[in-house]
Short mmCIF file of C-alpha atoms in Angstrom, two decimals:
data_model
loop_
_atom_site.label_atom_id
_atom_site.label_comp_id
_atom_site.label_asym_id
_atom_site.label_seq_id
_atom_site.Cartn_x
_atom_site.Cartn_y
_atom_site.Cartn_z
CA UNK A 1 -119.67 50.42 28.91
CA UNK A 2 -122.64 52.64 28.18
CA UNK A 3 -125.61 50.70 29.98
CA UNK A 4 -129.27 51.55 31.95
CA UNK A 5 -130.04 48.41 33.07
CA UNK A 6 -130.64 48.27 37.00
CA UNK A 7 -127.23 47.58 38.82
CA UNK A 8 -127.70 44.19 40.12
CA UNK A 9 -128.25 43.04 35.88
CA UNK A 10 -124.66 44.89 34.98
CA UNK A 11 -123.16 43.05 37.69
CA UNK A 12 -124.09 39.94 36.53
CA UNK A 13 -123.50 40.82 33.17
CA UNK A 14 -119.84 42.16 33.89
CA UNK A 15 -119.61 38.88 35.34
CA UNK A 16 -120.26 36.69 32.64
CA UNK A 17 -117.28 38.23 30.37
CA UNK A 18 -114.60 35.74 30.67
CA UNK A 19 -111.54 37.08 32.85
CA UNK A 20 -114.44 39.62 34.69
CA UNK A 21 -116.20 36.93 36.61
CA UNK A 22 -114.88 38.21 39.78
CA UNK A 23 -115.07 42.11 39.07
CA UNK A 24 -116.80 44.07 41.03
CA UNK A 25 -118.38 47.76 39.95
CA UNK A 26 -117.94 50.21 41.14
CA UNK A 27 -119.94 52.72 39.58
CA UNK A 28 -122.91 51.87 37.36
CA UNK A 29 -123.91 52.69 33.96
CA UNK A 30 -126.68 55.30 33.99
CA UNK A 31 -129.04 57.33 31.41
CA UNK A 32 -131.08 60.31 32.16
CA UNK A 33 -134.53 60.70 31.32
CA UNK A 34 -135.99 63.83 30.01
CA UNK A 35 -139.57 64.74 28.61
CA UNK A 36 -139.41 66.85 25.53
CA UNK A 37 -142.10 68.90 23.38
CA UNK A 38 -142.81 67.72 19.66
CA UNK A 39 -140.58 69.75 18.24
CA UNK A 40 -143.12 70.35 15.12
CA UNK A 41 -144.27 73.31 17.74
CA UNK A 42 -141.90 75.53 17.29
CA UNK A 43 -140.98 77.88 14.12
CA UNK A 44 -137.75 78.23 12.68
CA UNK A 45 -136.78 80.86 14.94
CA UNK A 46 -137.06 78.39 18.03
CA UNK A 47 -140.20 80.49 19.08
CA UNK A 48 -143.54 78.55 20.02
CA UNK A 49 -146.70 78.57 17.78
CA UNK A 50 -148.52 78.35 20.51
CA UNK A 51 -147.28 80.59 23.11
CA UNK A 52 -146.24 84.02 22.13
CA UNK A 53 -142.66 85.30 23.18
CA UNK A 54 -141.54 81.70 24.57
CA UNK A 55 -138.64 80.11 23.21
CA UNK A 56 -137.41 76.96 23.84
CA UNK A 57 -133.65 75.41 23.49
CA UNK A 58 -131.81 72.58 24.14
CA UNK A 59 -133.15 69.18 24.73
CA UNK A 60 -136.26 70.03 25.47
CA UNK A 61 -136.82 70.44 21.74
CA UNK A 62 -135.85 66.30 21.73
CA UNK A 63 -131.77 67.02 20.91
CA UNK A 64 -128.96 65.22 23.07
CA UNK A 65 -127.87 67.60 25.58
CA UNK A 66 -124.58 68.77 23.80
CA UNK A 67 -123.84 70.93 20.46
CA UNK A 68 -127.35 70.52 19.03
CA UNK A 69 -128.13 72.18 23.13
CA UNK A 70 -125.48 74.61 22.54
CA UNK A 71 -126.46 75.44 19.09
CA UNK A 72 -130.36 76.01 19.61
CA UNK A 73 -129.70 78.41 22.78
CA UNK A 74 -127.89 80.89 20.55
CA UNK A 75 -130.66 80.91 17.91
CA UNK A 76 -133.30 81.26 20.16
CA UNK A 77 -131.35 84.04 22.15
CA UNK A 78 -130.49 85.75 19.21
CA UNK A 79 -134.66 85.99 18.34
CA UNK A 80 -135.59 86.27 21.94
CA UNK A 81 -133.93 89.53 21.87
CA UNK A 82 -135.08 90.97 17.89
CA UNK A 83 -138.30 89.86 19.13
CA UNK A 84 -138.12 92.55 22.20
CA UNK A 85 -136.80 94.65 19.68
CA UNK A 86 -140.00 93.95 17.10
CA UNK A 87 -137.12 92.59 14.57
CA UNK A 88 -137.23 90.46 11.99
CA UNK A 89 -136.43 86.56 12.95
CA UNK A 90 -133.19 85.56 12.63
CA UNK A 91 -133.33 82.38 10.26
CA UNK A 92 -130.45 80.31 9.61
CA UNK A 93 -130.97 78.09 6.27
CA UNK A 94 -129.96 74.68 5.46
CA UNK A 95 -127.59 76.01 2.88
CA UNK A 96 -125.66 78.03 5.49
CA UNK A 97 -125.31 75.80 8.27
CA UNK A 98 -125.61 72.56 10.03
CA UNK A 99 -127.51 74.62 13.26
CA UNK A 100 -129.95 75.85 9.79
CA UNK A 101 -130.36 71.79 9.33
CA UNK A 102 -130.84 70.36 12.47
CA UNK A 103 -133.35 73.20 13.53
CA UNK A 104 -135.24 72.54 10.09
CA UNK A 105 -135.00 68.89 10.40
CA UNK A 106 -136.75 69.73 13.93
CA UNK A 107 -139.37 71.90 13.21
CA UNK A 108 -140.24 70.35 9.97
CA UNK A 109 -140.16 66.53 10.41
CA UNK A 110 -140.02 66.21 14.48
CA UNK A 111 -137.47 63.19 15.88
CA UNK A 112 -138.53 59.75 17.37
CA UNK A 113 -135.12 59.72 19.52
CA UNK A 114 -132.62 62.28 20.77
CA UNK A 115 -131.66 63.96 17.61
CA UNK A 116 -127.83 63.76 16.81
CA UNK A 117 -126.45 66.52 14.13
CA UNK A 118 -124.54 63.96 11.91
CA UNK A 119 -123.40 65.44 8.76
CA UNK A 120 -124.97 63.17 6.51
CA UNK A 121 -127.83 65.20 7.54
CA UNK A 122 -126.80 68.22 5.84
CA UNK A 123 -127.55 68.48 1.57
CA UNK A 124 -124.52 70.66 1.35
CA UNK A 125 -122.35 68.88 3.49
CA UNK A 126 -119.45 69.49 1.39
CA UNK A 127 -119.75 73.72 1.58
CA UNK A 128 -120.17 73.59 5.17
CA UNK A 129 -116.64 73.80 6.43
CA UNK A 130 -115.14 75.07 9.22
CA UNK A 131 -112.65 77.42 7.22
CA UNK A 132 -115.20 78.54 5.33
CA UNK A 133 -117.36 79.93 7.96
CA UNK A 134 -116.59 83.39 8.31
CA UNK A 135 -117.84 83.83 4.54
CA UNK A 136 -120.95 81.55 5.39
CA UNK A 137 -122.21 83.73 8.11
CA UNK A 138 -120.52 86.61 9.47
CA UNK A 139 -122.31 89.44 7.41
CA UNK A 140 -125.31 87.93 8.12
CA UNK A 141 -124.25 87.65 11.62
CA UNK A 142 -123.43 91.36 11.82
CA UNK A 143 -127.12 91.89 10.41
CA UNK A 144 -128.69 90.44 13.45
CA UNK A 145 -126.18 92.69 16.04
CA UNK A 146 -124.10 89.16 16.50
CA UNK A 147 -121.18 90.40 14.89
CA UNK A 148 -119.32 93.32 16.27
CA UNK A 149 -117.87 95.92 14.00
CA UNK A 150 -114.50 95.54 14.40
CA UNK A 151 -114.86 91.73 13.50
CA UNK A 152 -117.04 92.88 10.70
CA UNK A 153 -114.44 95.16 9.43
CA UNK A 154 -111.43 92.93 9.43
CA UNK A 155 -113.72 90.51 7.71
CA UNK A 156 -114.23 92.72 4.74
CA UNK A 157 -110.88 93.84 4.62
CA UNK A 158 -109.83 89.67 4.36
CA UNK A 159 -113.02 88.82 1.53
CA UNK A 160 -112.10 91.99 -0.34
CA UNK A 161 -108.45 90.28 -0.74
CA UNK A 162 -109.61 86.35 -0.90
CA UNK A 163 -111.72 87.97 -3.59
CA UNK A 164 -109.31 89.79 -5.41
CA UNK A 165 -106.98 87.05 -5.40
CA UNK A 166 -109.39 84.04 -6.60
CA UNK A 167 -110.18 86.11 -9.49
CA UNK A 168 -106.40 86.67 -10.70
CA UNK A 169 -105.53 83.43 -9.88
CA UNK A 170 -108.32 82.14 -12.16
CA UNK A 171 -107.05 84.29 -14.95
CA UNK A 172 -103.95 83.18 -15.28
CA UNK A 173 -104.53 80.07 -17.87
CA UNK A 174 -102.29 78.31 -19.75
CA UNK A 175 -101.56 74.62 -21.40
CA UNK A 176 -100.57 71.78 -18.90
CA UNK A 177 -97.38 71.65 -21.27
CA UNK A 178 -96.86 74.97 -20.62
CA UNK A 179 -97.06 74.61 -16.89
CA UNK A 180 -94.79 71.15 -16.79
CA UNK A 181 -92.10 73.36 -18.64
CA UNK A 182 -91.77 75.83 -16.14
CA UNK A 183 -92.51 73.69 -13.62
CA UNK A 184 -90.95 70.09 -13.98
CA UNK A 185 -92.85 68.59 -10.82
CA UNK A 186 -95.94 69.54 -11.32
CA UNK A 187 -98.09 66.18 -10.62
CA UNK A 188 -99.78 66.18 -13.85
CA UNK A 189 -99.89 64.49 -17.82
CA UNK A 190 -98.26 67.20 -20.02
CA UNK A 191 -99.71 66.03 -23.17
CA UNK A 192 -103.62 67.00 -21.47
CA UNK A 193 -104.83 69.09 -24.33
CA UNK A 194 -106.75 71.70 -22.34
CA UNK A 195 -105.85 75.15 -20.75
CA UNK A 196 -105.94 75.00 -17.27
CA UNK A 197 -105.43 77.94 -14.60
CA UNK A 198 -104.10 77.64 -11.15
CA UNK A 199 -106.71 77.26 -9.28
CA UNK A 200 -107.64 74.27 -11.48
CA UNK A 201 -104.45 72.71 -10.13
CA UNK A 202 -104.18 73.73 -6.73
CA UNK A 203 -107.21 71.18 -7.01
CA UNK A 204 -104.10 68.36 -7.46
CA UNK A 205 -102.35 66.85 -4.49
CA UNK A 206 -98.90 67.61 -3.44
CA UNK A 207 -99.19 71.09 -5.50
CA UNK A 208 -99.06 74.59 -3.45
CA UNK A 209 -99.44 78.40 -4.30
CA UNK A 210 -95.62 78.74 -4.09
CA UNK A 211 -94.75 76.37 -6.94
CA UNK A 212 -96.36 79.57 -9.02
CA UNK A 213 -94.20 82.36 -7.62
CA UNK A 214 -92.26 83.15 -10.67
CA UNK A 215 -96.27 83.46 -12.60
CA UNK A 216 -97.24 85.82 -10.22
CA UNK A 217 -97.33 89.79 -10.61
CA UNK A 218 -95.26 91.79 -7.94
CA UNK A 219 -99.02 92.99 -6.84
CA UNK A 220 -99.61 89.45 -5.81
CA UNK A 221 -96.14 88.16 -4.49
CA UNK A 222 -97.91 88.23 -1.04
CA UNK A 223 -99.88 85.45 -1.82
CA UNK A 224 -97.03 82.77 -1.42
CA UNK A 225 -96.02 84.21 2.32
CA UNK A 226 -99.35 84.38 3.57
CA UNK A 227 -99.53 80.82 4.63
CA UNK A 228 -102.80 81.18 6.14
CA UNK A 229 -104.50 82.72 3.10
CA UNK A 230 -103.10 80.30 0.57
CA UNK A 231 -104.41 77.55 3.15
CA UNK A 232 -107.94 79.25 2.32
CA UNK A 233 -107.39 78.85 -1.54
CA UNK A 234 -105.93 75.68 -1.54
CA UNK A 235 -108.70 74.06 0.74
CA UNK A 236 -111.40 75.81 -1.32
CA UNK A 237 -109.89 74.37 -4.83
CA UNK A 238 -109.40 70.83 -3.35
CA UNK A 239 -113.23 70.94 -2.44
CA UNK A 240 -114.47 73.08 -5.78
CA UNK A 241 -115.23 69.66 -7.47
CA UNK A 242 -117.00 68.06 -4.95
CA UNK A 243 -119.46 70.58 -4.36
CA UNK A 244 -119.98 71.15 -8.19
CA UNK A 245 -121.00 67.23 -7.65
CA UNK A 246 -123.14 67.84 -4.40
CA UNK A 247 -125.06 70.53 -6.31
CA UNK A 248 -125.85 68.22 -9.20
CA UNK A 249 -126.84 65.21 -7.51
CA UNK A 250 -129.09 67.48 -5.34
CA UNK A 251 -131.12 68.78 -8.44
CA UNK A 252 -130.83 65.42 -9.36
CA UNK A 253 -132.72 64.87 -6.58
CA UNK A 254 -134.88 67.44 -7.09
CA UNK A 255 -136.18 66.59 -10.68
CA UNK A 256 -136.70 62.86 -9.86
CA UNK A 257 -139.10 63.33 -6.47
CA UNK A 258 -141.61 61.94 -8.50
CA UNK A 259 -140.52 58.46 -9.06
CA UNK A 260 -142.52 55.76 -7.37
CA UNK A 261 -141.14 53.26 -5.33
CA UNK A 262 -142.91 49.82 -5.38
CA UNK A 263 -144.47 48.45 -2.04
CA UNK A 264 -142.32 45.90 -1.91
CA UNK A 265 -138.79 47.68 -2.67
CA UNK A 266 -136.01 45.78 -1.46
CA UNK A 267 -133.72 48.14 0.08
CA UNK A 268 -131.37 45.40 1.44
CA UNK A 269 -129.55 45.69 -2.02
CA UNK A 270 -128.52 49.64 -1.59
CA UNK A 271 -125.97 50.64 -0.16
CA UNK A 272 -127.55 52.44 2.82
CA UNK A 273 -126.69 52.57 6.35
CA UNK A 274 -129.21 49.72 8.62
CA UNK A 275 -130.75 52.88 10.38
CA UNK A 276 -131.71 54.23 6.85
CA UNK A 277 -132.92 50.74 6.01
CA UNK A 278 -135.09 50.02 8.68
CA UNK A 279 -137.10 52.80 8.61
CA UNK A 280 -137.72 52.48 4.99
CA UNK A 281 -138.55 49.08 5.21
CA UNK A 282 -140.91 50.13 7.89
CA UNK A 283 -142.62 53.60 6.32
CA UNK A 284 -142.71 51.82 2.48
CA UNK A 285 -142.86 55.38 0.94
CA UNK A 286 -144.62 55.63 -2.26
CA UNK A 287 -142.07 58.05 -4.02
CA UNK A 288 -138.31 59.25 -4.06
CA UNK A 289 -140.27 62.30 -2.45
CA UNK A 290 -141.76 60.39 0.20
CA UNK A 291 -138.58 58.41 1.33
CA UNK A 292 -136.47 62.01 1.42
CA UNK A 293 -139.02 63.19 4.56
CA UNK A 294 -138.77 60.61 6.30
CA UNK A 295 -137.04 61.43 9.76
CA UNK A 296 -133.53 60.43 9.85
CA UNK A 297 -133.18 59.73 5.74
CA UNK A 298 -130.32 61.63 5.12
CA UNK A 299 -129.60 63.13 1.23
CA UNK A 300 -126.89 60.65 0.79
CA UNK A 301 -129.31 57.84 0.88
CA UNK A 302 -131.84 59.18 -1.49
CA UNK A 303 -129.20 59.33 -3.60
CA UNK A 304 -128.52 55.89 -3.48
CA UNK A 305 -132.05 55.03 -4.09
CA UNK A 306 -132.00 57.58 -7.42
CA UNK A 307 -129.27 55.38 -8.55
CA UNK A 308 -130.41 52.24 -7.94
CA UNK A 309 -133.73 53.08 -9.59
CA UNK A 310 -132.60 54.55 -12.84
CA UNK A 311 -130.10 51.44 -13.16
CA UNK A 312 -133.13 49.36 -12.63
CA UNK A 313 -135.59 50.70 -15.17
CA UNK A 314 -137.85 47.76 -14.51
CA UNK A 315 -138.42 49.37 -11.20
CA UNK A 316 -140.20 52.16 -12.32
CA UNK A 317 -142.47 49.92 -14.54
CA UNK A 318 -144.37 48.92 -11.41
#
């Protein structure tokens, strides 16, 4: 059980949990206290406003002590060394990555508590995959002198072909009918009046690149062996939706930052995690805008907000 308490209050407490009342610790719960810097002090690249050519990483910047740690000491290493080098900063965005978030969420909004990277943190949760990394950042870590050239080289070689084959694989487009004839099993209605390509139903569960061998050129037979690439272009179709979604709801977001909330905005009725809650009952922001910048209000739950407010148009009467 995680616990601070002094030792003689967890034995007793131990004690008190029926079956336990004659348990004895052995080792006590313990925490670890740590000062920190606001990180508000710092600029993107990790660098201090104040101090010229000091970086700082890790939980001293107010993160727990593990990945967010991790993550912070490559950034600033990366621009510890371009700044020797009287180079350019090396700026991750949110877009790109969760390290671009949870160094943005630091330097922008600061954290009360030890900052956790949760997803939910992240706008573009949904693009920010692990199998989609390479394409997220490895040009841009070759850029910064991260990225060796061999790596960078066998990367090209593997976008050039991903590339090539997402674009034929979108071209070939026919009816669903079409598609059920040749291929009985195929999970879908056949009387769905629209053309559809492949990738369009690699979106569906249960279907895979090889139920289209006898569709593909002999240029692109490869494409059904390569397990590892039609993992790639499976994963990205299943997910092609959902992002189209993200986006939306995100400019959704964006147009509607205006709004005003009323004072007394009862955000017990949204469903919203009770972290999310309680600091909105406690900051009462004024706008949609407002409530987004709050620390530890995640996109998700602005979201929720949006929708509750346009569904309750008397709400934006007050």
């Amino acid at each position: 059980m995680s616990c601070t308490l002094p030792g003689d209050y967890q034995q007793k407490m131990f004690n008190k949990i029926e079956g336990l009342e004659n348990a004895k610790l052995i080792q006590y719960g313990y925490g670890v206290e740590y000062d920190y810097i606001d990180p508000r002090e710092l600029k993107p690249s990790l660098e201090t406003k104040r101090i010229d050519n000091l970086f700082l990483a890790g939980q001293i910047n107010g993160t727990t002590g593990y990945e967010e740690a991790a993550s912070q000491g490559l950034i600033a290493g990366i621009n510890s060394v371009r700044k020797i080098k009287k180079q350019e900063p090396f700026i991750v965005s949110r877009t790109e990555a969760y390290i671009g978030v949870l160094i943005d969420d630091l330097t922008t909004q600061g954290t009360s508590e030890p900052y956790r990277m949760f997803t939910g943190r992240a706008e573009y949760r949904l693009s920010l995959r692990s199998d989609n990394a390479d394409i997220r950042l490895t040009e841009k870590g070759h850029q910064a002198g991260v990225v060796t050239d061999y790596r960078y080289e066998k990367f090209k070689n593997f976008k050039s072909v991903y590339d090539d084959a997402m674009n034929y694989l979108g071209s070939i487009t026919h009816s669903v009918a079409v598609w059920k004839s040749k291929i009985p099993s195929l999970p879908c209605e056949a009387d769905n009046p629209y053309n559809t390509n492949i990738l369009d139903l690699l979106r569906i569960t249960g279907v895979n690149l090889k139920m289209f061998d006898s569709f593909l050129s002999p240029k692109y037979n490869f494409l059904t062996d390569d397990e590892k690439l039609a993992e790639r272009i499976k994963i990205h179709c299943v997910y092609l939706a959902g992002e189209k979604k993200q986006n939306e709801e995100m400019d959704d977001i964006r147009k509607n930052e205006s709004i005003q909330l009323p004072i007394d905005f009862d955000y017990g009725k949204i469903n919203i995690s009770f972290e999310a809650r309680e600091k909105l009952f406690a900051h009462k922001p004024s706008s949609l805008g407002a409530a987004s910048r709050i620390p530890g209000i995640t996109p998700s739950a602005i979201f929720q907000i949006l929708k509750y407010v346009k569904k309750n148009q008397s709400l934006r009467m007050k």
